[in-house]
Every structure is written in C-alpha cells, then in structure tokens.
Short mmCIF file of C-alpha atoms and ligand atoms in Angstrom, two decimals:
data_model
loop_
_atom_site.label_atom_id
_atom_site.label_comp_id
_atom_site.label_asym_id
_atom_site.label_seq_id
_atom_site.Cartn_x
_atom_site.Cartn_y
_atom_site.Cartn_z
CA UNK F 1 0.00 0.00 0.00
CA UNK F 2 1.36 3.61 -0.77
CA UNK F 3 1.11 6.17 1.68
CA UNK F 4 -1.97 7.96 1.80
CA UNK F 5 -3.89 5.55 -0.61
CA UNK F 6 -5.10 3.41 3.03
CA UNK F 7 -8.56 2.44 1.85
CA UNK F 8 -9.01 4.96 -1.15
CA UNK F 9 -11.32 3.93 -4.07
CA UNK F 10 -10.93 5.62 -7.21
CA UNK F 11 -12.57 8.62 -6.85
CA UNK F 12 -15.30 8.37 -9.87
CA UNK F 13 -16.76 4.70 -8.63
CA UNK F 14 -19.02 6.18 -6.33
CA UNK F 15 -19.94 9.56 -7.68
CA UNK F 16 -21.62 8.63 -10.59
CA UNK F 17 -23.92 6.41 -8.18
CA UNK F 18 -26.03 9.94 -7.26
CA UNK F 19 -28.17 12.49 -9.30
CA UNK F 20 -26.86 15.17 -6.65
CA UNK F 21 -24.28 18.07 -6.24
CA UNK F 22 -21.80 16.66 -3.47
CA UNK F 23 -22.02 13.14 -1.77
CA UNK F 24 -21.27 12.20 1.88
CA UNK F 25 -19.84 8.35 0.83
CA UNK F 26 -20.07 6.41 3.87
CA UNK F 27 -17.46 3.34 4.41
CA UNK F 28 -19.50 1.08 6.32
CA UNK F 29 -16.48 -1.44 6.66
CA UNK F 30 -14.60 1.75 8.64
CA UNK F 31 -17.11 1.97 11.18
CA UNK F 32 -17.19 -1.85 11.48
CA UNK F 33 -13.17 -1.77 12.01
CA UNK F 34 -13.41 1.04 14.52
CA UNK F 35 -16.26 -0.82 16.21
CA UNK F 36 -13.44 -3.99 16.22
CA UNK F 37 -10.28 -1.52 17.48
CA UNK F 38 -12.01 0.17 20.07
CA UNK F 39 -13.31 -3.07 21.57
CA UNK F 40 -10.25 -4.73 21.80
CA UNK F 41 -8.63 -1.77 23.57
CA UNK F 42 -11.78 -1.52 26.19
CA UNK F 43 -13.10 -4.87 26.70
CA UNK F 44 -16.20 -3.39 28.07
CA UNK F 45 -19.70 -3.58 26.46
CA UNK F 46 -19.84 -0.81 23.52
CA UNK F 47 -22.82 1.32 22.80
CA UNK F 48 -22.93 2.54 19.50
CA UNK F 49 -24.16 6.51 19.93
CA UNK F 50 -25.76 6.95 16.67
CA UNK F 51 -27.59 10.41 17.65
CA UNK F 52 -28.23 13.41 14.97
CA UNK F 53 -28.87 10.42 11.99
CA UNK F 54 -25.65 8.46 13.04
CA UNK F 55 -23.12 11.64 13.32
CA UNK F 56 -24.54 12.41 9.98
CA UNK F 57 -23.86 9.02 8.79
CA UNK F 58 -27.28 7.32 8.62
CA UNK F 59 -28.35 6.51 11.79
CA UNK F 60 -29.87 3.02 10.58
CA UNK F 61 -27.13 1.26 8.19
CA UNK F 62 -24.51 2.47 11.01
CA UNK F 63 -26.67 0.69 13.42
CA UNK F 64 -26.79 -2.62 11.80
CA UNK F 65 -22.62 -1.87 11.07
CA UNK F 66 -21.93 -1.17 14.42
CA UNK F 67 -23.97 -4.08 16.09
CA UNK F 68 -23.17 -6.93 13.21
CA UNK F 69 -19.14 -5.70 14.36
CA UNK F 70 -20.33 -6.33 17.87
CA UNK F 71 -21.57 -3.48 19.66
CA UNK F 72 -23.91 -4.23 22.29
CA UNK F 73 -26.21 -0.86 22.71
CA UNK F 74 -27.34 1.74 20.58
CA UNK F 75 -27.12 5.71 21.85
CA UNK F 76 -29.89 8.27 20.94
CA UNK F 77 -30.45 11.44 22.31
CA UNK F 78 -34.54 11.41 21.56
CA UNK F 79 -37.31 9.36 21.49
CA UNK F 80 -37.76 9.76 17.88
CA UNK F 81 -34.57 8.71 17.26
CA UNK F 82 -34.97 5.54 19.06
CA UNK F 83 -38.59 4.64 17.67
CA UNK F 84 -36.82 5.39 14.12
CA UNK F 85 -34.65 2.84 15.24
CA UNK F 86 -37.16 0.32 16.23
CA UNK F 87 -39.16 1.02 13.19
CA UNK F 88 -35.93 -0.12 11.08
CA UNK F 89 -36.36 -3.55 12.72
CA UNK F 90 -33.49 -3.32 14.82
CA UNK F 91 -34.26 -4.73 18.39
CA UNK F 92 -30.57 -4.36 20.18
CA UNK F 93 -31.07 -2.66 23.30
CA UNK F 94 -30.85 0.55 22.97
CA UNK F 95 -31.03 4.09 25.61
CA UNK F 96 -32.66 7.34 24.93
CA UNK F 97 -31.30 10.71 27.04
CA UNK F 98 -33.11 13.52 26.42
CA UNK F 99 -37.00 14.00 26.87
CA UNK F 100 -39.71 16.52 27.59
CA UNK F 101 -41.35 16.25 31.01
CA UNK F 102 -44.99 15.55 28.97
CA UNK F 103 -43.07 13.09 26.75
CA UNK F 104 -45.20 10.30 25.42
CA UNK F 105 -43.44 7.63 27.25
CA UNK F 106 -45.65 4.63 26.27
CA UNK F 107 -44.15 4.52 22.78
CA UNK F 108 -40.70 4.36 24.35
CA UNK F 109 -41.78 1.60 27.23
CA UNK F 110 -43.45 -0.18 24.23
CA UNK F 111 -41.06 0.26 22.30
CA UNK F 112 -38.61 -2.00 25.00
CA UNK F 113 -36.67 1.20 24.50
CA UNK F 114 -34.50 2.08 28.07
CA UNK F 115 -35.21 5.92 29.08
CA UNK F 116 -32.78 7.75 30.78
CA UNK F 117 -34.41 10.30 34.03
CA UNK F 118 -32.80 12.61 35.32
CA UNK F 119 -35.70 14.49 37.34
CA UNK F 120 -38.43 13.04 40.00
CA UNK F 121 -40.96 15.08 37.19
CA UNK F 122 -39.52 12.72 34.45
CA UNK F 123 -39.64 9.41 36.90
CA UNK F 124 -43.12 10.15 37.78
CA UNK F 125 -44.43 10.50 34.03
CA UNK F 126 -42.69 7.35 32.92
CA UNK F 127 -43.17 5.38 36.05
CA UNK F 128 -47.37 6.73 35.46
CA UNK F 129 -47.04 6.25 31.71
CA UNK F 130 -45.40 1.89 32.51
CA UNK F 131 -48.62 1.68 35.01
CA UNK F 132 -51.06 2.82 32.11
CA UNK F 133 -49.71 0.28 29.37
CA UNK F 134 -49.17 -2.78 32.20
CA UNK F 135 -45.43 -2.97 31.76
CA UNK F 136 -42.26 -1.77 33.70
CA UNK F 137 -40.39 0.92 32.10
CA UNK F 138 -36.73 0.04 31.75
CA UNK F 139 -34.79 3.70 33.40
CA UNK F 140 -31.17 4.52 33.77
CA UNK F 141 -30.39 7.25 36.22
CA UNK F 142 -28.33 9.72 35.11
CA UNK F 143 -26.24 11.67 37.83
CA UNK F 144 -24.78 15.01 37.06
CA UNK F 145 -20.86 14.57 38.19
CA UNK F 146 -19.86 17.95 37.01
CA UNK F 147 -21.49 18.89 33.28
CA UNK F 148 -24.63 21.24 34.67
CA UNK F 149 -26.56 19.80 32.04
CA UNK F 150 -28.36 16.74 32.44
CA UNK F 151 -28.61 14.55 35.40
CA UNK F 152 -29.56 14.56 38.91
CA UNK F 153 -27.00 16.96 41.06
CA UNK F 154 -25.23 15.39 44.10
CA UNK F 155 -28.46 16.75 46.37
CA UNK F 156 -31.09 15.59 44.59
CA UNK F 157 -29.68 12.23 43.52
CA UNK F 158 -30.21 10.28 46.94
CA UNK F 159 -34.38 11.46 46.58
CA UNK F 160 -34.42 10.34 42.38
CA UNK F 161 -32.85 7.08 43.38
CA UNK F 162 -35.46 6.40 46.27
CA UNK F 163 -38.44 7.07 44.21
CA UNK F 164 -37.08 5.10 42.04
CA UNK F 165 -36.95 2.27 44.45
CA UNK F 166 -40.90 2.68 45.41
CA UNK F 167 -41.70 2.31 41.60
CA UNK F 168 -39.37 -0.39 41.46
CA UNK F 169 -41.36 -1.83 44.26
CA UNK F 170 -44.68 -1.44 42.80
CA UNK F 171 -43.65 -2.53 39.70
CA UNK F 172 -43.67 0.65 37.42
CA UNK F 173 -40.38 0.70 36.53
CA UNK F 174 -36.99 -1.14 36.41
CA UNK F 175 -33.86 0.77 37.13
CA UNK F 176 -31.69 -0.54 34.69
CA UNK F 177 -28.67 1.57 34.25
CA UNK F 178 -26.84 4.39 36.48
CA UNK F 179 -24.97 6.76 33.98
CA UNK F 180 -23.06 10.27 33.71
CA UNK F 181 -20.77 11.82 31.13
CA UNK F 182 -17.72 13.40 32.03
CA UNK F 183 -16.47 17.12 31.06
CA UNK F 184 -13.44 17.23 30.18
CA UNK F 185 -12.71 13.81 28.86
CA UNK F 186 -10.69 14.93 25.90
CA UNK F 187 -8.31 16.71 27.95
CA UNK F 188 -5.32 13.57 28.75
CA UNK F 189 -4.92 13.73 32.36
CA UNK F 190 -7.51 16.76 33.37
CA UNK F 191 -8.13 16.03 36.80
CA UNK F 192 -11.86 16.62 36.75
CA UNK F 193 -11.89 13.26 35.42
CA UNK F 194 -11.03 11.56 38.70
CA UNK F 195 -13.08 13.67 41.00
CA UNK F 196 -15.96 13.37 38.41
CA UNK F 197 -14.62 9.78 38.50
CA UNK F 198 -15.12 9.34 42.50
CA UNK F 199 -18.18 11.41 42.37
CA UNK F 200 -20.14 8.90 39.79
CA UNK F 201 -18.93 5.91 42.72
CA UNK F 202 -19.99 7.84 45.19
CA UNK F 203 -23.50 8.04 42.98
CA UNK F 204 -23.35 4.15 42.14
CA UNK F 205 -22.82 3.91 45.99
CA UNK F 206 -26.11 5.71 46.88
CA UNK F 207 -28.22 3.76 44.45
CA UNK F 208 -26.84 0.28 45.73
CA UNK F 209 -27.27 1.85 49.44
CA UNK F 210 -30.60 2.27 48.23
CA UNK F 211 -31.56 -0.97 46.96
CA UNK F 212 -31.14 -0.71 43.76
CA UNK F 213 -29.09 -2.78 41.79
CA UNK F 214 -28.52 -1.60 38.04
CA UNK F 215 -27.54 -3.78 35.60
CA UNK F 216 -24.74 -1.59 33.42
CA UNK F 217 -23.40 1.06 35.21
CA UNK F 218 -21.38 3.78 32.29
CA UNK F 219 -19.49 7.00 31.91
CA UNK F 220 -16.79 6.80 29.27
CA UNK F 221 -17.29 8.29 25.66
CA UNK F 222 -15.08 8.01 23.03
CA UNK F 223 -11.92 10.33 24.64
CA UNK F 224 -12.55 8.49 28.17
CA UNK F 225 -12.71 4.78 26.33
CA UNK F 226 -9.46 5.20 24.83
CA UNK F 227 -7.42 6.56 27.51
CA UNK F 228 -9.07 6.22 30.81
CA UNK F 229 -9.56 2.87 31.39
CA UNK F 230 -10.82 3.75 35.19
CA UNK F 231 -13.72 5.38 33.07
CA UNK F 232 -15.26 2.25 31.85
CA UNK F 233 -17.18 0.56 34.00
CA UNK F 234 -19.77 -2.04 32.01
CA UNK F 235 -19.95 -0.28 28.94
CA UNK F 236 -18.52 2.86 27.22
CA UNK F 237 -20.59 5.05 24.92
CA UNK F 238 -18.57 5.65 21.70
CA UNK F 239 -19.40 8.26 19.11
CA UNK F 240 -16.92 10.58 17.63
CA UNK F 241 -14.16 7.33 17.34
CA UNK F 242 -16.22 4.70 15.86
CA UNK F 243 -16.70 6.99 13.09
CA UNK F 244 -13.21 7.23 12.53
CA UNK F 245 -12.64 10.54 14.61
CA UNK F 246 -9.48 10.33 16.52
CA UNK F 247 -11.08 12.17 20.04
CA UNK F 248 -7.28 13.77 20.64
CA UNK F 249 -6.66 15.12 17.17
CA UNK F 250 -3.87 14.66 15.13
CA UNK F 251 -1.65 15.34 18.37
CA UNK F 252 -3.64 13.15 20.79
CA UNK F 253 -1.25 10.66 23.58
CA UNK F 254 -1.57 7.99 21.06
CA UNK F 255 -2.53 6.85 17.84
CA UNK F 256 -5.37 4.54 17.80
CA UNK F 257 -5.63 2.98 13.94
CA UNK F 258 -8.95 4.62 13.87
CA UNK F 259 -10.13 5.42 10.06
CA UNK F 260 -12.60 8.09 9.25
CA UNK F 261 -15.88 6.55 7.88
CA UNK F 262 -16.88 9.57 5.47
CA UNK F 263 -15.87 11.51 2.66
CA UNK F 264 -17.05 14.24 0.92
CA UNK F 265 -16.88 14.79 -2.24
CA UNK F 266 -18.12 16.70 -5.44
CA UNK F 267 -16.95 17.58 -8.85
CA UNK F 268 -15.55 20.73 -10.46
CA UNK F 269 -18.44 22.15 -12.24
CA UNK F 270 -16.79 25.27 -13.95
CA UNK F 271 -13.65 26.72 -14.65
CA UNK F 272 -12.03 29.54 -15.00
CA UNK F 273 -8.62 30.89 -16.16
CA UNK F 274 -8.16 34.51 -14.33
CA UNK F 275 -5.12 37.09 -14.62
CA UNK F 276 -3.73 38.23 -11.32
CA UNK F 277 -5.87 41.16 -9.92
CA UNK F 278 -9.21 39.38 -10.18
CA UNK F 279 -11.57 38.80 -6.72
CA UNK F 280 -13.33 36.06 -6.03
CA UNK F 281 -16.42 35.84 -4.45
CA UNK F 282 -18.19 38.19 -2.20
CA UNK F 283 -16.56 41.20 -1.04
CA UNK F 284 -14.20 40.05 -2.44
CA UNK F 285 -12.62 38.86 0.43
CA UNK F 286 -10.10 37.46 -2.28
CA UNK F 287 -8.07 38.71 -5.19
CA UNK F 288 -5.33 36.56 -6.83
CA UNK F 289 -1.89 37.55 -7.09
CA UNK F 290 -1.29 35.70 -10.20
CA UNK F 291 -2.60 34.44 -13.23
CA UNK F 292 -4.11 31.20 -12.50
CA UNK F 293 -7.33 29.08 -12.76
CA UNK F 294 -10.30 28.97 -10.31
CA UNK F 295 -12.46 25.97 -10.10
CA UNK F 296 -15.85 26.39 -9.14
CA UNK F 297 -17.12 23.55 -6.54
CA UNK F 298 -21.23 23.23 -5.85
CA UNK F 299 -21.22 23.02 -2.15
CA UNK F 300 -21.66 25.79 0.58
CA UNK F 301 -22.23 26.47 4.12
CA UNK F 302 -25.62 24.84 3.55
CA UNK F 303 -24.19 21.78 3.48
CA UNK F 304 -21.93 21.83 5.89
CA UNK F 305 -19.06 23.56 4.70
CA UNK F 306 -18.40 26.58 7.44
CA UNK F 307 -17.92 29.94 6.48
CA UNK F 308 -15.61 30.48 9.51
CA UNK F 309 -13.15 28.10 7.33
CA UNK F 310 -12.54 31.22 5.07
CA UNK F 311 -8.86 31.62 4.17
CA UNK F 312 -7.78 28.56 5.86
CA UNK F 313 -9.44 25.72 4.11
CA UNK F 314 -8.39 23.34 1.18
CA UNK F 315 -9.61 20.36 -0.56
CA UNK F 316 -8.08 17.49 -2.83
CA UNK F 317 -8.29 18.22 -6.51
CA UNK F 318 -6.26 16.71 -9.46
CA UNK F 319 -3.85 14.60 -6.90
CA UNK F 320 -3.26 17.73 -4.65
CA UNK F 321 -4.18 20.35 -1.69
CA UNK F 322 -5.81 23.03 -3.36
CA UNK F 323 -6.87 25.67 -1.13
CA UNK F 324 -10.60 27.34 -1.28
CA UNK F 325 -10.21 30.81 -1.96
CA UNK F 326 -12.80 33.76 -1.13
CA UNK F 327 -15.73 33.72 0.91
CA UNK F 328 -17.58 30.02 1.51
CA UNK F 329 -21.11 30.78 -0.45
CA UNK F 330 -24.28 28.92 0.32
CA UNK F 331 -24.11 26.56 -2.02
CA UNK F 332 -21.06 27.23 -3.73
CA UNK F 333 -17.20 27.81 -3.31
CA UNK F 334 -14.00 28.47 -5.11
CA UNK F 335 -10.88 26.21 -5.14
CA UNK F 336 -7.14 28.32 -6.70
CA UNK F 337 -6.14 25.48 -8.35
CA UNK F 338 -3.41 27.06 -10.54
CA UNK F 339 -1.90 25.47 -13.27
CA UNK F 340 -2.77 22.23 -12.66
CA UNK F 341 -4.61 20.55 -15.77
CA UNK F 342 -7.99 20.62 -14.07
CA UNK F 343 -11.05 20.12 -16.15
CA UNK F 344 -14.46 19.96 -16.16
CA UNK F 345 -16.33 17.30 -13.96
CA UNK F 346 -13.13 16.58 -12.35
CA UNK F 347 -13.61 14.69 -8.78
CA UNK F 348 -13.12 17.21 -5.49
CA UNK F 349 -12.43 15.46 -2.31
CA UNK F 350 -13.41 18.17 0.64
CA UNK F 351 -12.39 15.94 3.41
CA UNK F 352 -12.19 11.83 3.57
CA UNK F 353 -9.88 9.32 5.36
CA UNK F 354 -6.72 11.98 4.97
CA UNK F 355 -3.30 10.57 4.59
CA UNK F 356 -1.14 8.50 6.86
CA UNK F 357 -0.03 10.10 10.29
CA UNK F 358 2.80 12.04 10.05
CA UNK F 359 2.28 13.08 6.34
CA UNK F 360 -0.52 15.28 6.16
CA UNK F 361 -0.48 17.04 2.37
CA UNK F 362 -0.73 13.78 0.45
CA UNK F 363 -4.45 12.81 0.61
CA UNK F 364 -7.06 14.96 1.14
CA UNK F 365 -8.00 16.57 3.99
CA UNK F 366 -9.97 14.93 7.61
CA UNK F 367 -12.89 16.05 8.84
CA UNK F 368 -10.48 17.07 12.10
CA UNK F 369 -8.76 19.60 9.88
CA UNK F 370 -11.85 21.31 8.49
CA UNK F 371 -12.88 21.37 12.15
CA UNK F 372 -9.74 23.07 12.79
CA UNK F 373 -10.09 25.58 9.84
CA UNK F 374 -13.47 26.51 11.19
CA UNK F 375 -12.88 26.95 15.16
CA UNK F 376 -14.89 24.17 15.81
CA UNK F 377 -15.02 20.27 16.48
CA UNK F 378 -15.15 17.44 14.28
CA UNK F 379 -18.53 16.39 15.35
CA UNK F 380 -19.90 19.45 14.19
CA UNK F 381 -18.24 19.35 11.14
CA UNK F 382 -19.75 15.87 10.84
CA UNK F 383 -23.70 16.66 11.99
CA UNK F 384 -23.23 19.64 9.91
CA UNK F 385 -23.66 17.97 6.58
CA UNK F 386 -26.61 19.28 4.74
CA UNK F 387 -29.82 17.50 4.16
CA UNK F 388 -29.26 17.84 -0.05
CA UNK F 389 -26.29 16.21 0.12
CA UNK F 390 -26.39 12.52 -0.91
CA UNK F 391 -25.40 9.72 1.63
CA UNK F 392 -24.09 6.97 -0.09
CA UNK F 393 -23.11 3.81 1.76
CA UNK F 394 -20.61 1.34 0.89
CA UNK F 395 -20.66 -2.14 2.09
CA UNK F 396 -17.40 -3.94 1.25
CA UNK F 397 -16.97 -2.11 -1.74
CA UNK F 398 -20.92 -1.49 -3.26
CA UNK F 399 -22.65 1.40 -3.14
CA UNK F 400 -26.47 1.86 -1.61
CA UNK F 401 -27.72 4.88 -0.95
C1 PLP Q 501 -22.81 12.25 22.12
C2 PLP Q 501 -22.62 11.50 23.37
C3 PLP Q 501 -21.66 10.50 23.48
C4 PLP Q 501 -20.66 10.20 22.39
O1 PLP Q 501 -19.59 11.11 22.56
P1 PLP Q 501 -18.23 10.99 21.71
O2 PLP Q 501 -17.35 11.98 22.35
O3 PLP Q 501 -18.61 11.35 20.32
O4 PLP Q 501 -17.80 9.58 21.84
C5 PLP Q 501 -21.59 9.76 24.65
N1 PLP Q 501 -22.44 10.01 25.67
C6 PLP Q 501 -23.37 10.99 25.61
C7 PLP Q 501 -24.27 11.22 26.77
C8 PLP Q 501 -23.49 11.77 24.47
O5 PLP Q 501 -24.41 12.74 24.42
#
C-alpha cells in the first residue's frame, strides 16, 4: 500500500452512483473496524451513539454496522430517534437521554426502549405512563458529576434514586442503568476526570445503598474509552471514534488505527482561467496575485461547509491540496487550483480518510482539519452535513444509498 492511498477507491466509482451536487460516501467497513479496534482496547460492552442520523452518517445502516461488528447498545439522544430505530427492525437494546417532562413515554416503554431520568418530574411520568400500558419501564439514572446539564446533582440524587426504588417496588419501573458523562474527557490527564470519576462511585454507591441494583453502570465516551480505562465501567458510549474521529486530534497521547468513515466529495463544475488582480467571491474577500485558474465547486455552508473556514481551508483536486479561496457561499465555493490541468467534472475530495499520520499534504483533507479551519469540532463538522447532500453507503466495496 502507498502512503496515503489506506482504503481509497478511485474517486469516480461512487460519484456517478447519485443524481446530486456533493455526496457524503459512507465506508460502512470503517465503522465496522473502529467498532473492532475500540473493543479490543476496552473490553467493556460498547454502545454505538448513533444520535443526529448516526453523526450524519445514517443513523440506521450504522446501526446494523456497528452491532453486526459487535456493539452491544445503541445511543440516541430522543425518542424519535430511538422509535426510528425500532421502526428499522433493529431490536438491540438501545437508551434514549433527552425527553420533555410531557413526553409520550408509552411509545418508548413499548417500544422496550431504556429511558434515561434525570428528574423526579420525568420518573413520575414514565413510572405513570409503565402503570397505564401494564409494563415496567426500563430507566437509567443519570447523575450530574460535574457537566450542569443533564442529570440529577449530588443533592437531589439520593431522593431520584429512592423514588425510584418505590416504583421499582410497585412494579412501574426497572432501574436498569446508572450513567453520567464526564467534562473534560478529551483533555489527557484533566483532573476533573477523577473527582468526576469518585463522584459517579460515590452516585453508584447511593443507588446500591438504596436498593437498587442496576444492571450496566457507564461513563466513558469516546476520549474516556481510549485513555481512561478507570472510566469504563460495564460499557462505554462511543461516538466521535467509531466513526473514525481520533477524540485527541492529530496530536492526541496515542494513535489509535482509527479510520474516518466519510468523505465528501463533489466535482468541479466550472472553470475559470483569471489574470492576477481578479476577486473572487463576495466582497471580495479574495483577489489573486497571479494568473491562474479557479475551479468552481457546488457546495456551501448549507451543506456543511463553514464559512468560519474562510482563508484557511483546502480540498483534494487533481492529486493535490488546493486551497478554497474567497468567501464560503451557500451553495457554492472556489478552489485556486493554478496550473494544474484541471477540467471539467473533475472529482473534489473536501475531506475523507486523509493521509497516513505524520504526512498530512498527500491525501485529502480529515474532517479534524476542516474542524480546525473553522474553530470548531469534528462532530460538528460531521452533523453539519446538509440535508441535499447525498449519503451513499458502501458495504465492502458497493454502493447503496
Ligand atoms: C454524544 C454523546 C456520546 C458520544 O460522545 P463521543 O465523544 O462522540 O464519543 C456519549 N455520551 C453521551 C451522553 C453523548 O451525548
């Protein structure tokens, strides 16, 4: 294998597969290897969090991936999500996190779908909601150990967990899972991540005190699974790594043979050959210093491309980095591609698996870079792909959409 060529298809095999502008291509068999790398490094129980359609991936096909590769649980933030799910035909277990107090509950409890509570409001609808349909609602208590976001705080924990020992005793609900997610988990060696660490024991402590006695008790997401083992517990909630996202970046404590599950591509769809002088999109922001050729790509901002990125970002066109020039459009933007013998319908790569470590400008560019280019993080560069543009998946080499 040549450096930087680690999985790459020729780039026209899958393009011509969709009637649309750009194409997210998804590499099913990535996902599945991640799903295989990160379990052998935390011999835990995975759940698969597939929230936001799968990190923009498809929620369902990265589903079936991720469980057929053995992942035991699937992640969603809503009930939607999870009914979607169950609607799909897939009946792995999966957990659901975040829900309005008047939530219709039943279709979760139906659904066999485990809810996560974080409030006695929440406990009391679902634990009313299990007694109207005749069946215990699976819950996981989720403690707050130092987000402010969701989760039960360190002083109202002890009164969640002992109402949710009377419904346990009258046979409303089933307290499945106790749960939190860490702050700062991306940050090697932080030490919020032991306190947080003691104070989610402390937590599992209470609930045990209590009666209770959860089945899976979890923490860890992608950053924690990989390099806090103390963080794992019964299973680890992985996102941002099973789709090929390496949670430390490109100068993380180690590398972890993750590979990035999507690319995005497009195609050149006109040219043209400028003298030096000439600006380039609004403002212009831009105005080359030279003669040379601009090619005109048909993605924007609407789908996904930031325009924070401005004057930073490139993308892989005829074998090289060529860098986007101007102000990022809606739906359009500009690639200086000089003299290079670019023509028409010519395939753009705007991010994809990248090149080997240590030899960045010889593939195109990661989703981590563009993430980079735009102030952000890669999981917003990855939920950020636009509606219009065409998933594609690829299973062992054939393309579905
Ligand atoms: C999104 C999410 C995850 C996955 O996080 P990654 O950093 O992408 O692995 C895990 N747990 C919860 C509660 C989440 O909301």
């Amino acid at each position: 294998m040549t450096p930087g060529t680690r999985g790459r298809r020729a780039p026209t095999d899958v393009i011509n597969g969709s009637a649309q502008l750009a194409e997210a291509v998804i590499d099913l068999a990535a996902i599945a290897e991640n799903i295989r790398t990160i379990a052998a490094i935390a011999r835990t129980g995975l759940m698969a969090v597939v929230k936001a359609d799968g990190f923009g991936h498809g929620a369902v096909p990265v589903a079936r991936t991720a469980l057929g590769a053995g992942a035991d649980w699937l992640g969603v933030t809503s009930a939607t999500e999870a009914v979607a799910l169950r609607s799909a035909g897939i009946d792995a277990p999966i957990l659901s996190w975040l829900h309005r107090p008047d939530e219709d509950f039943t279709r979760l409890i139906a659904a066999d779908v485990d809810i996560a509570v974080s409030t006695t409001t929440h406990l009391r609808a679902v634990a009313n909601a299990a007694t109207d349909l005749g069946v215990p609602a699976a819950v996981q208590l989720k403690a707050d150990v130092g987000l402010s976001r969701n989760g039960a705080s360190g002083d109202e924990w002890p009164e969640l967990v002992a109402w949710a020992r009377k419904h346990e005793a009258e046979g409303s609900v089933r307290v499945h899972g106790v749960w939190s997610h860490l702050t700062n988990a991306d940050v090697p060696g932080c030490p919020s991540i032991g306190r947080e660490l003691s104070t989610f024991r402390e937590a599992l402590r209470i609930a045990r005190d209590a009666g209770l006695d959860p089945e899976v008790a979890h923490l860890a997401n992608s950053a924690a699974t990989l390099a806090a083992p103390e963080t794992r517990f019964d299973l680890c909630r992985i996102g941002l790594a099973m789709y090929g996202v390496d949670p430390f970046g490109a100068t993380g404590p180690r590398r972890f043979g993750l590979r990035p599950a999507m690319t995005l591509r497009s195609r050149v769809i006109n040219l043209k050959r400028v003298p030096g002088g000439t600006g380039v999109s609004y403002g212009p922001d831009h105005v080359t210093n030279r003669p040379t050729t601009l090619a005109l790509l048909p993605l924007g901002y609407a789908d996904g491309l930031s325009r924070t990125a401005e004057g930073r970002a490139w993308v892989w066109l005829a074998g090289r980095r060529c860098p986007i020039v101007g102000r990022i459009a809606m739906d359009q933007c500009v690639a200086d591609v000089g003299d290079l013998p670019v023509v028409l319908g010519d395939p753009v790569v705007v991010f994809g698996a990248g090149a080997e470590p240590g030899s960045p400008d010889t593939a195109e560019p990661t989703a981590a870079e563009w993430a980079q280019w735009a102030g952000t993080n890669p999981h917003e560069v990855l939920t950020g792909i636009g509606a219009r543009v065409a998933r594609v998946h690829l299973r062992g080499g054939a393309a579905t959409s």
